[in-house]
Amino acid sequence: EVQLVESGGGLVQPGGSLRLSCAASGFTFNDHYMDWVRQAPGKGLEWVGRIRNKPKSYTTEYAASVKGRFTISREDSENSVYLQMSSLKAEDTAVYYCAKAIYDSSAYYHMDVWGKGTTVTVSS
Amino acid sequence: DIQMTQSPSSLSASVGERVIITCRASQDLKNHLVWLQQKPGKAPKSLIYGASYLQGGVPPRFSGSGSGTEFTLTISSLQPEDSATYYCQHYNDYPLTFGGGTKVEIK
């Protein structure tokens, strides 16, 4: 069974840092791109960023709202992906989900399995 | 960035009714669109990818259609367990963006 389990969420002060982890199982992790998506309380979904796989040099993409503050990395030997968040703001308060991305017949990647999420609260 | 506009933002329908949700994109997506279902307090679940391909395990009462800039999600016969918020999301370019969601309630 494909599983994604996020951890590392919590309460952090504005300007602080936090590192989220996502542990994957049930699939060949190093074949896939991985995404982070967040959802502020009572709001819709916002894509945060993506990390590609080794054949694509682990390159990354980010939403403008987090670029320069957040960094996505992965450790294929541990089947894990990470989201390092710094210079946190109140508006970063959200549930953060990791998702596995798979390519379709046109070789474009879409998210097909999501974790349950971890909650980040930025407040003094 | 590609803007995704869903309509309606909410609807109420009876069990057995046919429900249609529309998603419009500000640019041509070809068929690079997914539909997601999210129940309260739960993670999103992918229902449809490539605009019309059902994810494994999704009931066949769900279907998707469209290409380019206009897409629809149809629930052919609404069931009580379909009460949820539905989102469209494109994957044609970066940044990936989502529609604002459609909340489906059962009458």
Coordinates of N, CA and C in Angstrom, one line a residue:
Chain A
E1 N 0.8 -1.2 0.0 CA 0.0 0.0 0.0 C 0.9 1.3 0.0
V2 N 0.6 2.2 -0.9 CA 1.3 3.4 -0.9 C 1.0 4.3 0.3
Q3 N 2.0 4.7 1.0 CA 1.8 5.6 2.2 C 2.8 6.7 2.2
L4 N 2.2 7.9 2.6 CA 3.1 9.1 2.8 C 2.7 9.6 4.2
V5 N 3.7 9.8 5.0 CA 3.5 10.2 6.4 C 4.3 11.4 6.7
E6 N 3.6 12.6 6.9 CA 4.3 13.8 7.2 C 4.5 13.9 8.7
S7 N 5.6 14.6 9.0 CA 5.9 14.9 10.5 C 6.7 16.2 10.5
G8 N 6.8 16.7 11.8 CA 7.6 17.9 12.0 C 6.9 19.2 12.2
G9 N 5.6 19.1 12.1 CA 4.8 20.3 12.2 C 4.8 20.8 13.7
G10 N 4.3 22.0 13.9 CA 4.2 22.5 15.3 C 4.1 24.0 15.3
L11 N 4.2 24.6 16.5 CA 4.1 26.0 16.7 C 5.5 26.7 16.6
V12 N 5.6 27.7 15.8 CA 6.9 28.4 15.6 C 6.6 29.9 15.6
Q13 N 7.6 30.6 16.1 CA 7.4 32.1 16.1 C 7.7 32.7 14.7
P14 N 7.1 33.8 14.4 CA 7.4 34.5 13.2 C 8.9 34.8 13.1
G15 N 9.4 34.5 11.9 CA 10.8 34.7 11.6 C 11.6 33.4 11.9
G16 N 10.9 32.4 12.5 CA 11.6 31.2 12.8 C 11.7 30.2 11.7
S17 N 12.2 29.0 12.0 CA 12.4 28.0 11.0 C 11.8 26.7 11.4
L18 N 11.5 25.8 10.5 CA 10.9 24.5 10.8 C 11.3 23.6 9.6
R19 N 11.5 22.3 9.9 CA 11.7 21.3 8.9 C 10.7 20.3 8.9
L20 N 10.0 20.1 7.8 CA 9.0 19.0 7.7 C 9.6 17.8 7.0
S21 N 9.1 16.7 7.4 CA 9.6 15.4 6.7 C 8.4 14.7 6.2
C22 N 8.6 13.9 5.2 CA 7.6 13.0 4.6 C 8.2 11.7 4.3
A23 N 7.8 10.7 5.0 CA 8.3 9.3 4.8 C 7.4 8.5 3.9
A24 N 8.0 8.0 2.9 CA 7.2 7.3 1.8 C 7.4 5.8 1.9
S25 N 6.4 5.0 1.6 CA 6.5 3.5 1.5 C 5.5 3.0 0.5
G26 N 5.8 1.8 0.1 CA 4.8 1.1 -0.8 C 5.0 1.4 -2.3
F27 N 6.1 2.1 -2.6 CA 6.3 2.4 -4.1 C 7.8 2.7 -4.2
T28 N 8.3 2.7 -5.5 CA 9.7 2.9 -5.7 C 9.9 4.4 -5.7
F29 N 10.3 4.9 -4.5 CA 10.4 6.3 -4.2 C 11.3 7.1 -5.2
N30 N 12.4 6.5 -5.6 CA 13.4 7.3 -6.4 C 12.9 7.4 -7.8
D31 N 11.8 6.8 -8.2 CA 11.3 7.0 -9.6 C 10.5 8.3 -9.7
H32 N 10.0 8.8 -8.6 CA 8.9 9.8 -8.6 C 9.4 11.2 -8.2
Y33 N 8.7 12.2 -8.8 CA 8.7 13.5 -8.3 C 7.9 13.6 -7.1
M34 N 8.2 14.5 -6.2 CA 7.4 14.7 -5.0 C 7.0 16.2 -4.8
D35 N 5.8 16.4 -4.3 CA 5.3 17.8 -4.1 C 5.0 18.1 -2.7
W36 N 4.9 19.3 -2.4 CA 4.4 19.8 -1.1 C 3.2 20.8 -1.5
V37 N 2.1 20.6 -0.8 CA 0.9 21.5 -1.0 C 0.5 21.9 0.4
R38 N -0.1 23.1 0.6 CA -0.5 23.5 1.9 C -2.0 24.0 1.8
Q39 N -2.6 24.1 3.0 CA -4.0 24.5 3.1 C -4.1 25.3 4.4
A40 N -4.3 26.6 4.2 CA -4.5 27.5 5.4 C -5.9 27.2 6.0
P41 N -6.1 27.5 7.3 CA -7.3 27.1 7.9 C -8.5 27.7 7.2
G42 N -9.5 26.9 6.8 CA -10.7 27.3 6.2 C -10.5 27.7 4.7
K43 N -9.3 27.5 4.2 CA -9.0 28.0 2.8 C -8.8 26.8 1.8
G44 N -8.6 27.2 0.6 CA -8.3 26.2 -0.4 C -6.9 25.7 -0.4
L45 N -6.6 24.9 -1.5 CA -5.3 24.3 -1.6 C -4.3 25.2 -2.3
E46 N -3.0 25.2 -1.9 CA -2.0 26.0 -2.5 C -0.7 25.1 -2.7
W47 N -0.3 25.0 -3.9 CA 0.9 24.3 -4.2 C 2.1 25.0 -3.7
V48 N 3.0 24.3 -3.0 CA 4.2 25.0 -2.5 C 5.4 24.7 -3.4
G49 N 5.6 23.5 -3.8 CA 6.8 23.2 -4.6 C 7.0 21.8 -5.0
R50 N 7.9 21.5 -5.8 CA 8.2 20.1 -6.3 C 9.7 19.9 -6.4
I51 N 10.0 18.6 -6.1 CA 11.4 18.2 -6.4 C 11.4 17.0 -7.4
R52 N 12.2 17.1 -8.4 CA 12.2 16.0 -9.4 C 13.1 14.9 -8.9
N53 N 13.2 13.9 -9.7 CA 14.0 12.7 -9.3 C 15.5 12.8 -9.8
K54 N 16.3 11.8 -9.6 CA 17.7 11.8 -9.9 C 18.0 12.0 -11.4
P55 N 17.2 11.3 -12.3 CA 17.5 11.6 -13.7 C 17.3 13.0 -14.1
K56 N 16.5 13.7 -13.4 CA 16.3 15.2 -13.6 C 17.0 16.0 -12.6
S57 N 18.1 15.4 -12.1 CA 19.1 16.2 -11.2 C 18.5 16.8 -10.0
Y58 N 17.4 16.2 -9.5 CA 16.8 16.7 -8.3 C 16.4 18.2 -8.3
T59 N 16.1 18.6 -9.5 CA 15.8 20.1 -9.6 C 14.5 20.4 -8.9
T60 N 14.3 21.6 -8.6 CA 13.1 22.0 -7.8 C 12.3 23.2 -8.5
E61 N 11.1 23.3 -8.1 CA 10.2 24.4 -8.5 C 9.5 24.9 -7.3
Y62 N 9.2 26.2 -7.2 CA 8.6 26.7 -6.0 C 7.5 27.7 -6.4
A63 N 6.5 27.8 -5.5 CA 5.5 28.9 -5.7 C 6.2 30.2 -5.3
A64 N 5.8 31.3 -5.9 CA 6.4 32.6 -5.7 C 6.3 33.0 -4.2
S65 N 5.2 32.6 -3.5 CA 5.0 33.0 -2.1 C 6.0 32.4 -1.2
V66 N 6.7 31.4 -1.6 CA 7.7 30.7 -0.7 C 9.1 30.7 -1.3
K67 N 9.3 31.1 -2.5 CA 10.6 31.0 -3.1 C 11.6 31.9 -2.4
G68 N 12.8 31.3 -2.1 CA 13.8 32.0 -1.3 C 13.7 31.8 0.2
R69 N 12.5 31.3 0.6 CA 12.4 31.0 2.1 C 12.3 29.5 2.3
F70 N 11.7 28.8 1.4 CA 11.5 27.3 1.6 C 12.4 26.6 0.6
T71 N 12.9 25.4 1.1 CA 13.8 24.6 0.3 C 13.3 23.1 0.4
I72 N 13.1 22.5 -0.7 CA 12.7 21.1 -0.8 C 13.9 20.3 -1.1
S73 N 14.1 19.2 -0.4 CA 15.2 18.2 -0.6 C 14.6 16.8 -0.5
R74 N 15.4 15.9 -0.8 CA 15.0 14.5 -0.7 C 16.2 13.6 -0.4
E75 N 16.0 12.5 0.2 CA 17.0 11.5 0.5 C 16.4 10.2 0.0
D76 N 16.8 9.7 -1.2 CA 16.3 8.5 -1.8 C 16.6 7.3 -0.9
S77 N 17.8 7.3 -0.3 CA 18.2 6.1 0.5 C 17.2 5.9 1.7
E78 N 16.6 7.0 2.1 CA 15.7 7.0 3.3 C 14.2 7.1 2.8
N79 N 13.9 7.1 1.5 CA 12.6 7.2 1.0 C 11.9 8.4 1.7
S80 N 12.6 9.5 1.7 CA 12.0 10.7 2.4 C 12.2 12.0 1.6
V81 N 11.3 12.9 1.8 CA 11.4 14.2 1.2 C 11.2 15.2 2.3
Y82 N 11.8 16.4 2.2 CA 11.8 17.3 3.3 C 11.4 18.7 2.8
L83 N 10.9 19.5 3.7 CA 10.5 20.9 3.4 C 11.2 21.7 4.5
Q84 N 12.2 22.4 4.2 CA 12.9 23.3 5.1 C 12.3 24.7 4.9
M85 N 11.7 25.2 6.0 CA 11.0 26.5 6.0 C 11.7 27.5 6.9
S86 N 12.0 28.6 6.4 CA 12.6 29.7 7.2 C 11.9 31.0 7.0
S87 N 12.3 32.0 7.8 CA 11.7 33.3 7.7 C 10.1 33.2 7.7
L88 N 9.6 32.3 8.6 CA 8.2 32.0 8.6 C 7.4 33.2 9.0
K89 N 6.2 33.3 8.3 CA 5.2 34.4 8.5 C 3.9 33.8 9.0
A90 N 3.1 34.6 9.6 CA 1.8 34.1 10.0 C 1.0 33.5 8.9
E91 N 1.1 34.0 7.7 CA 0.4 33.5 6.5 C 0.9 32.2 6.0
D92 N 2.0 31.6 6.6 CA 2.4 30.3 6.3 C 1.7 29.2 7.2
T93 N 0.9 29.7 8.1 CA 0.1 28.8 9.0 C -0.8 28.0 8.1
A94 N -0.7 26.7 8.2 CA -1.4 25.8 7.3 C -1.2 24.3 7.6
V95 N -2.0 23.5 7.1 CA -1.7 22.0 7.0 C -0.8 21.8 5.8
Y96 N 0.3 21.1 6.0 CA 1.2 20.9 4.9 C 1.1 19.4 4.5
Y97 N 0.8 19.2 3.2 CA 0.7 17.8 2.7 C 1.9 17.5 1.7
C98 N 2.4 16.3 1.8 CA 3.3 15.9 0.7 C 2.5 15.0 -0.2
A99 N 2.9 14.9 -1.5 CA 2.2 14.2 -2.5 C 3.2 13.5 -3.4
K100 N 2.8 12.4 -3.9 CA 3.7 11.7 -4.9 C 3.2 12.1 -6.2
A101 N 4.1 12.3 -7.1 CA 3.7 12.7 -8.5 C 4.1 11.7 -9.5
I102 N 3.2 11.4 -10.4 CA 3.4 10.4 -11.4 C 3.2 11.0 -12.8
Y103 N 3.8 10.5 -13.8 CA 3.6 11.1 -15.2 C 2.5 10.4 -15.9
D104 N 1.8 11.2 -16.7 CA 0.7 10.6 -17.6 C 1.3 10.3 -19.0
S105 N 0.4 10.0 -19.9 CA 0.9 9.5 -21.2 C 1.6 10.6 -22.0
S106 N 1.4 11.9 -21.5 CA 2.1 13.0 -22.2 C 3.3 13.4 -21.5
A107 N 3.7 12.6 -20.5 CA 4.9 12.8 -19.7 C 4.9 14.0 -18.8
Y108 N 3.7 14.5 -18.5 CA 3.5 15.6 -17.5 C 3.1 14.9 -16.2
Y109 N 3.7 15.5 -15.1 CA 3.5 14.9 -13.8 C 2.4 15.5 -13.0
H110 N 1.6 14.6 -12.5 CA 0.4 15.0 -11.6 C 0.5 14.3 -10.3
M111 N -0.1 14.9 -9.3 CA -0.1 14.2 -7.9 C -1.2 13.2 -7.9
D112 N -0.8 12.0 -7.5 CA -1.8 10.9 -7.4 C -2.1 10.4 -6.0
V113 N -1.1 10.5 -5.1 CA -1.3 10.0 -3.7 C -0.9 11.1 -2.8
W114 N -1.7 11.4 -1.8 CA -1.4 12.4 -0.8 C -1.2 11.8 0.6
G115 N -0.4 12.5 1.4 CA -0.3 12.1 2.8 C -1.4 12.8 3.6
K116 N -1.5 12.5 4.9 CA -2.5 13.0 5.8 C -2.2 14.5 6.2
G117 N -1.0 14.9 6.1 CA -0.7 16.3 6.4 C -0.1 16.5 7.8
T118 N 0.6 17.6 8.0 CA 1.1 18.0 9.3 C 0.8 19.5 9.5
T119 N 0.5 19.9 10.7 CA 0.0 21.3 10.9 C 1.1 22.2 11.4
V120 N 1.3 23.3 10.7 CA 2.3 24.3 11.1 C 1.5 25.6 11.5
T121 N 1.8 26.1 12.7 CA 1.2 27.3 13.2 C 2.3 28.3 13.4
V122 N 2.3 29.5 12.8 CA 3.3 30.5 13.0 C 2.6 31.6 13.8
S123 N 3.0 31.8 15.0 CA 2.4 32.7 15.9 C 3.3 33.0 17.1
S124 N 3.2 34.2 17.6 CA 4.0 34.6 18.8 C 3.2 34.4 20.0
Chain B
D1 N 0.7 33.3 -14.1 CA 0.2 32.1 -13.5 C -1.2 31.8 -14.2
I2 N -1.5 30.5 -14.3 CA -2.8 30.1 -14.8 C -3.9 30.2 -13.7
Q3 N -4.9 30.9 -14.0 CA -6.0 31.0 -13.1 C -7.1 29.9 -13.3
M4 N -7.5 29.3 -12.3 CA -8.5 28.2 -12.4 C -9.8 28.7 -11.7
T5 N -10.9 28.7 -12.4 CA -12.2 29.2 -11.9 C -13.2 28.1 -11.9
Q6 N -13.7 27.8 -10.7 CA -14.7 26.7 -10.6 C -16.1 27.3 -10.3
S7 N -17.1 26.6 -10.8 CA -18.4 27.0 -10.6 C -19.3 25.7 -10.5
P8 N -20.4 25.8 -9.6 CA -20.6 26.8 -8.6 C -19.6 26.7 -7.5
S9 N -19.6 27.6 -6.5 CA -18.8 27.5 -5.4 C -19.4 26.5 -4.4
S10 N -20.7 26.3 -4.4 CA -21.4 25.3 -3.6 C -22.7 24.9 -4.3
L11 N -23.1 23.7 -3.9 CA -24.4 23.2 -4.4 C -25.0 22.2 -3.4
S12 N -26.3 22.1 -3.5 CA -27.0 21.1 -2.7 C -27.8 20.3 -3.6
A13 N -27.7 19.0 -3.5 CA -28.4 18.1 -4.4 C -28.9 16.8 -3.6
S14 N -29.9 16.2 -4.2 CA -30.5 15.0 -3.5 C -29.7 13.7 -3.9
V15 N -29.8 12.7 -3.1 CA -29.2 11.4 -3.5 C -29.8 10.9 -4.8
G16 N -29.0 10.5 -5.7 CA -29.4 10.0 -6.9 C -29.4 11.0 -8.1
E17 N -29.3 12.3 -7.7 CA -29.2 13.4 -8.7 C -27.9 13.4 -9.4
R18 N -27.9 13.9 -10.6 CA -26.7 14.1 -11.4 C -26.1 15.5 -11.0
V19 N -24.8 15.6 -10.8 CA -24.2 16.8 -10.4 C -23.1 17.1 -11.4
I20 N -23.0 18.4 -11.8 CA -21.9 18.8 -12.7 C -21.2 20.0 -12.1
I21 N -19.9 19.9 -12.1 CA -19.0 21.0 -11.6 C -18.2 21.4 -12.8
T22 N -18.0 22.7 -13.0 CA -17.3 23.2 -14.1 C -16.0 23.9 -13.6
C23 N -14.9 23.8 -14.4 CA -13.6 24.4 -14.1 C -13.2 25.1 -15.4
R24 N -12.8 26.3 -15.3 CA -12.3 27.1 -16.5 C -10.9 27.5 -16.2
A25 N -10.0 27.4 -17.2 CA -8.6 27.8 -17.0 C -8.4 29.1 -17.9
S26 N -7.4 29.9 -17.4 CA -7.1 31.1 -18.1 C -6.2 30.9 -19.3
Q27 N -5.7 29.7 -19.5 CA -4.9 29.3 -20.6 C -5.2 27.9 -21.0
D28 N -4.7 27.6 -22.2 CA -4.9 26.2 -22.7 C -4.1 25.2 -21.9
L29 N -4.8 24.2 -21.3 CA -4.2 23.2 -20.5 C -4.0 21.9 -21.3
K30 N -4.4 21.9 -22.5 CA -4.6 20.6 -23.2 C -5.5 19.7 -22.4
N31 N -5.0 18.6 -21.8 CA -5.8 17.8 -20.9 C -5.1 17.6 -19.6
H32 N -4.2 18.5 -19.2 CA -3.4 18.4 -18.0 C -4.2 18.9 -16.8
L33 N -5.2 18.2 -16.4 CA -6.1 18.6 -15.3 C -6.5 17.4 -14.4
V34 N -6.5 17.7 -13.1 CA -6.9 16.6 -12.2 C -8.1 17.2 -11.4
W35 N -8.9 16.3 -10.9 CA -10.0 16.6 -10.0 C -9.7 15.9 -8.7
L36 N -9.9 16.6 -7.6 CA -9.7 16.1 -6.3 C -10.9 16.2 -5.4
Q37 N -11.0 15.3 -4.5 CA -12.1 15.3 -3.5 C -11.5 15.5 -2.1
Q38 N -12.1 16.4 -1.3 CA -11.6 16.5 0.0 C -12.8 16.5 1.0
K39 N -12.8 15.6 1.9 CA -13.8 15.6 3.0 C -13.2 16.3 4.2
P40 N -14.1 16.9 5.1 CA -13.7 17.7 6.2 C -12.6 17.0 7.1
G41 N -11.5 17.7 7.3 CA -10.5 17.1 8.2 C -9.6 16.1 7.6
K42 N -9.8 15.8 6.3 CA -9.1 14.8 5.6 C -8.2 15.3 4.5
A43 N -7.3 14.5 4.0 CA -6.4 14.9 2.9 C -7.2 14.9 1.6
P44 N -6.8 15.6 0.6 CA -7.4 15.5 -0.7 C -7.1 14.1 -1.2
K45 N -8.0 13.7 -2.1 CA -7.9 12.4 -2.8 C -8.1 12.7 -4.3
S46 N -7.1 12.1 -5.1 CA -7.2 12.3 -6.5 C -8.3 11.4 -7.1
L47 N -9.2 12.0 -7.9 CA -10.3 11.2 -8.5 C -10.0 11.0 -10.0
I48 N -9.6 12.0 -10.7 CA -9.4 12.0 -12.1 C -8.2 12.7 -12.5
Y49 N -7.4 12.2 -13.5 CA -6.3 12.8 -14.1 C -6.4 12.9 -15.6
G50 N -5.6 13.7 -16.2 CA -5.7 13.8 -17.7 C -7.0 14.2 -18.1
A51 N -7.7 14.9 -17.3 CA -9.1 15.5 -17.5 C -10.2 14.4 -17.5
S52 N -9.9 13.2 -17.9 CA -11.0 12.2 -18.0 C -10.6 10.8 -17.6
Y53 N -9.4 10.5 -17.1 CA -9.0 9.2 -16.7 C -9.3 9.0 -15.2
L54 N -10.0 8.0 -14.8 CA -10.4 7.7 -13.5 C -9.2 7.1 -12.7
Q55 N -8.9 7.6 -11.5 CA -7.8 7.0 -10.7 C -8.4 5.6 -10.3
G56 N -7.5 4.7 -10.0 CA -7.9 3.4 -9.6 C -8.7 3.4 -8.3
G57 N -9.7 2.6 -8.2 CA -10.5 2.6 -7.0 C -11.6 3.6 -6.9
V58 N -11.7 4.5 -7.8 CA -12.7 5.6 -7.8 C -14.0 5.0 -8.5
P59 N -15.1 5.2 -7.8 CA -16.4 4.7 -8.4 C -16.7 5.3 -9.7
P60 N -17.2 4.4 -10.6 CA -17.5 4.9 -12.0 C -18.6 5.9 -12.1
R61 N -19.3 6.3 -11.1 CA -20.2 7.4 -11.1 C -19.5 8.7 -11.3
F62 N -18.2 8.8 -11.0 CA -17.4 10.0 -11.3 C -16.9 9.9 -12.7
S63 N -17.0 11.0 -13.4 CA -16.4 11.1 -14.7 C -15.9 12.6 -15.0
G64 N -14.9 12.7 -15.8 CA -14.4 14.0 -16.2 C -14.4 14.2 -17.7
S65 N -14.5 15.4 -18.2 CA -14.5 15.7 -19.6 C -13.9 17.0 -19.8
G66 N -13.6 17.3 -21.1 CA -13.1 18.6 -21.4 C -11.6 18.6 -21.9
S67 N -11.2 19.7 -22.5 CA -9.8 19.9 -22.9 C -9.7 21.4 -23.1
G68 N -8.4 21.9 -23.2 CA -8.2 23.3 -23.5 C -8.4 24.1 -22.2
T69 N -9.5 24.8 -22.2 CA -9.8 25.7 -21.1 C -11.1 25.4 -20.3
E70 N -11.9 24.5 -20.8 CA -13.1 24.1 -20.1 C -13.2 22.7 -19.8
F71 N -13.5 22.4 -18.5 CA -13.5 21.0 -18.0 C -14.8 20.8 -17.1
T72 N -15.2 19.6 -17.0 CA -16.3 19.3 -16.1 C -16.1 18.0 -15.4
L73 N -16.6 18.0 -14.1 CA -16.6 16.8 -13.3 C -18.1 16.5 -13.1
T74 N -18.5 15.3 -13.5 CA -19.8 14.8 -13.3 C -19.9 13.7 -12.3
I75 N -20.9 13.8 -11.4 CA -21.2 12.7 -10.6 C -22.6 12.2 -11.1
S76 N -22.7 11.0 -11.6 CA -23.9 10.6 -12.3 C -25.1 10.4 -11.4
S77 N -24.8 9.9 -10.2 CA -25.9 9.6 -9.3 C -25.3 9.8 -7.9
L78 N -25.6 11.0 -7.3 CA -25.0 11.4 -6.1 C -25.3 10.5 -4.9
Q79 N -24.2 10.2 -4.2 CA -24.4 9.3 -3.0 C -24.0 10.1 -1.7
P80 N -24.6 9.6 -0.6 CA -24.3 10.4 0.7 C -22.8 10.6 0.9
E81 N -22.0 9.6 0.6 CA -20.5 9.7 0.8 C -19.8 10.6 -0.1
D82 N -20.5 11.2 -1.0 CA -19.9 12.2 -2.0 C -20.0 13.6 -1.4
S83 N -20.5 13.8 -0.3 CA -20.5 15.1 0.4 C -19.1 15.5 0.7
A84 N -18.6 16.5 0.0 CA -17.2 16.9 0.1 C -17.0 18.2 -0.7
T85 N -15.7 18.7 -0.6 CA -15.3 19.8 -1.5 C -14.5 19.2 -2.6
Y86 N -14.8 19.7 -3.8 CA -14.1 19.2 -5.0 C -13.3 20.3 -5.6
Y87 N -12.0 20.0 -6.0 CA -11.1 21.0 -6.5 C -10.6 20.5 -7.9
C88 N -10.5 21.4 -8.8 CA -9.7 21.1 -10.0 C -8.3 21.7 -9.8
Q89 N -7.4 21.1 -10.5 CA -6.0 21.6 -10.5 C -5.3 21.3 -11.8
H90 N -4.5 22.3 -12.3 CA -3.8 22.0 -13.6 C -2.4 21.6 -13.3
Y91 N -1.8 20.9 -14.2 CA -0.4 20.5 -14.1 C 0.3 20.7 -15.5
N92 N -0.1 21.8 -16.1 CA 0.4 22.1 -17.5 C 1.7 22.9 -17.4
D93 N 1.9 23.6 -16.3 CA 3.0 24.5 -16.2 C 3.2 24.9 -14.7
Y94 N 4.3 25.6 -14.5 CA 4.5 26.0 -13.1 C 4.2 27.5 -13.0
P95 N 3.6 27.9 -11.9 CA 3.2 27.1 -10.7 C 1.9 26.3 -11.0
L96 N 1.8 25.1 -10.3 CA 0.6 24.4 -10.4 C -0.4 25.2 -9.6
T97 N -1.7 25.3 -10.0 CA -2.7 26.1 -9.3 C -4.0 25.3 -9.2
F98 N -4.8 25.6 -8.2 CA -6.0 25.0 -7.9 C -7.2 25.9 -8.2
G99 N -8.3 25.3 -8.5 CA -9.6 26.1 -8.4 C -9.9 26.4 -7.0
G100 N -10.9 27.3 -6.8 CA -11.3 27.7 -5.4 C -12.1 26.6 -4.7
G101 N -12.6 25.6 -5.4 CA -13.3 24.5 -4.7 C -14.8 24.7 -4.9
T102 N -15.5 23.5 -4.9 CA -17.0 23.4 -5.0 C -17.4 22.5 -3.8
K103 N -18.2 23.1 -2.9 CA -18.7 22.3 -1.8 C -20.0 21.7 -2.2
V104 N -20.0 20.4 -2.1 CA -21.2 19.6 -2.5 C -21.9 19.1 -1.2
E105 N -23.1 19.5 -1.0 CA -23.9 19.0 0.2 C -25.1 18.1 -0.3
I106 N -25.5 17.3 0.6 CA -26.6 16.4 0.3 C -27.9 17.0 0.9
K107 N -28.9 17.1 0.1 CA -30.2 17.7 0.6 C -30.8 16.7 1.6

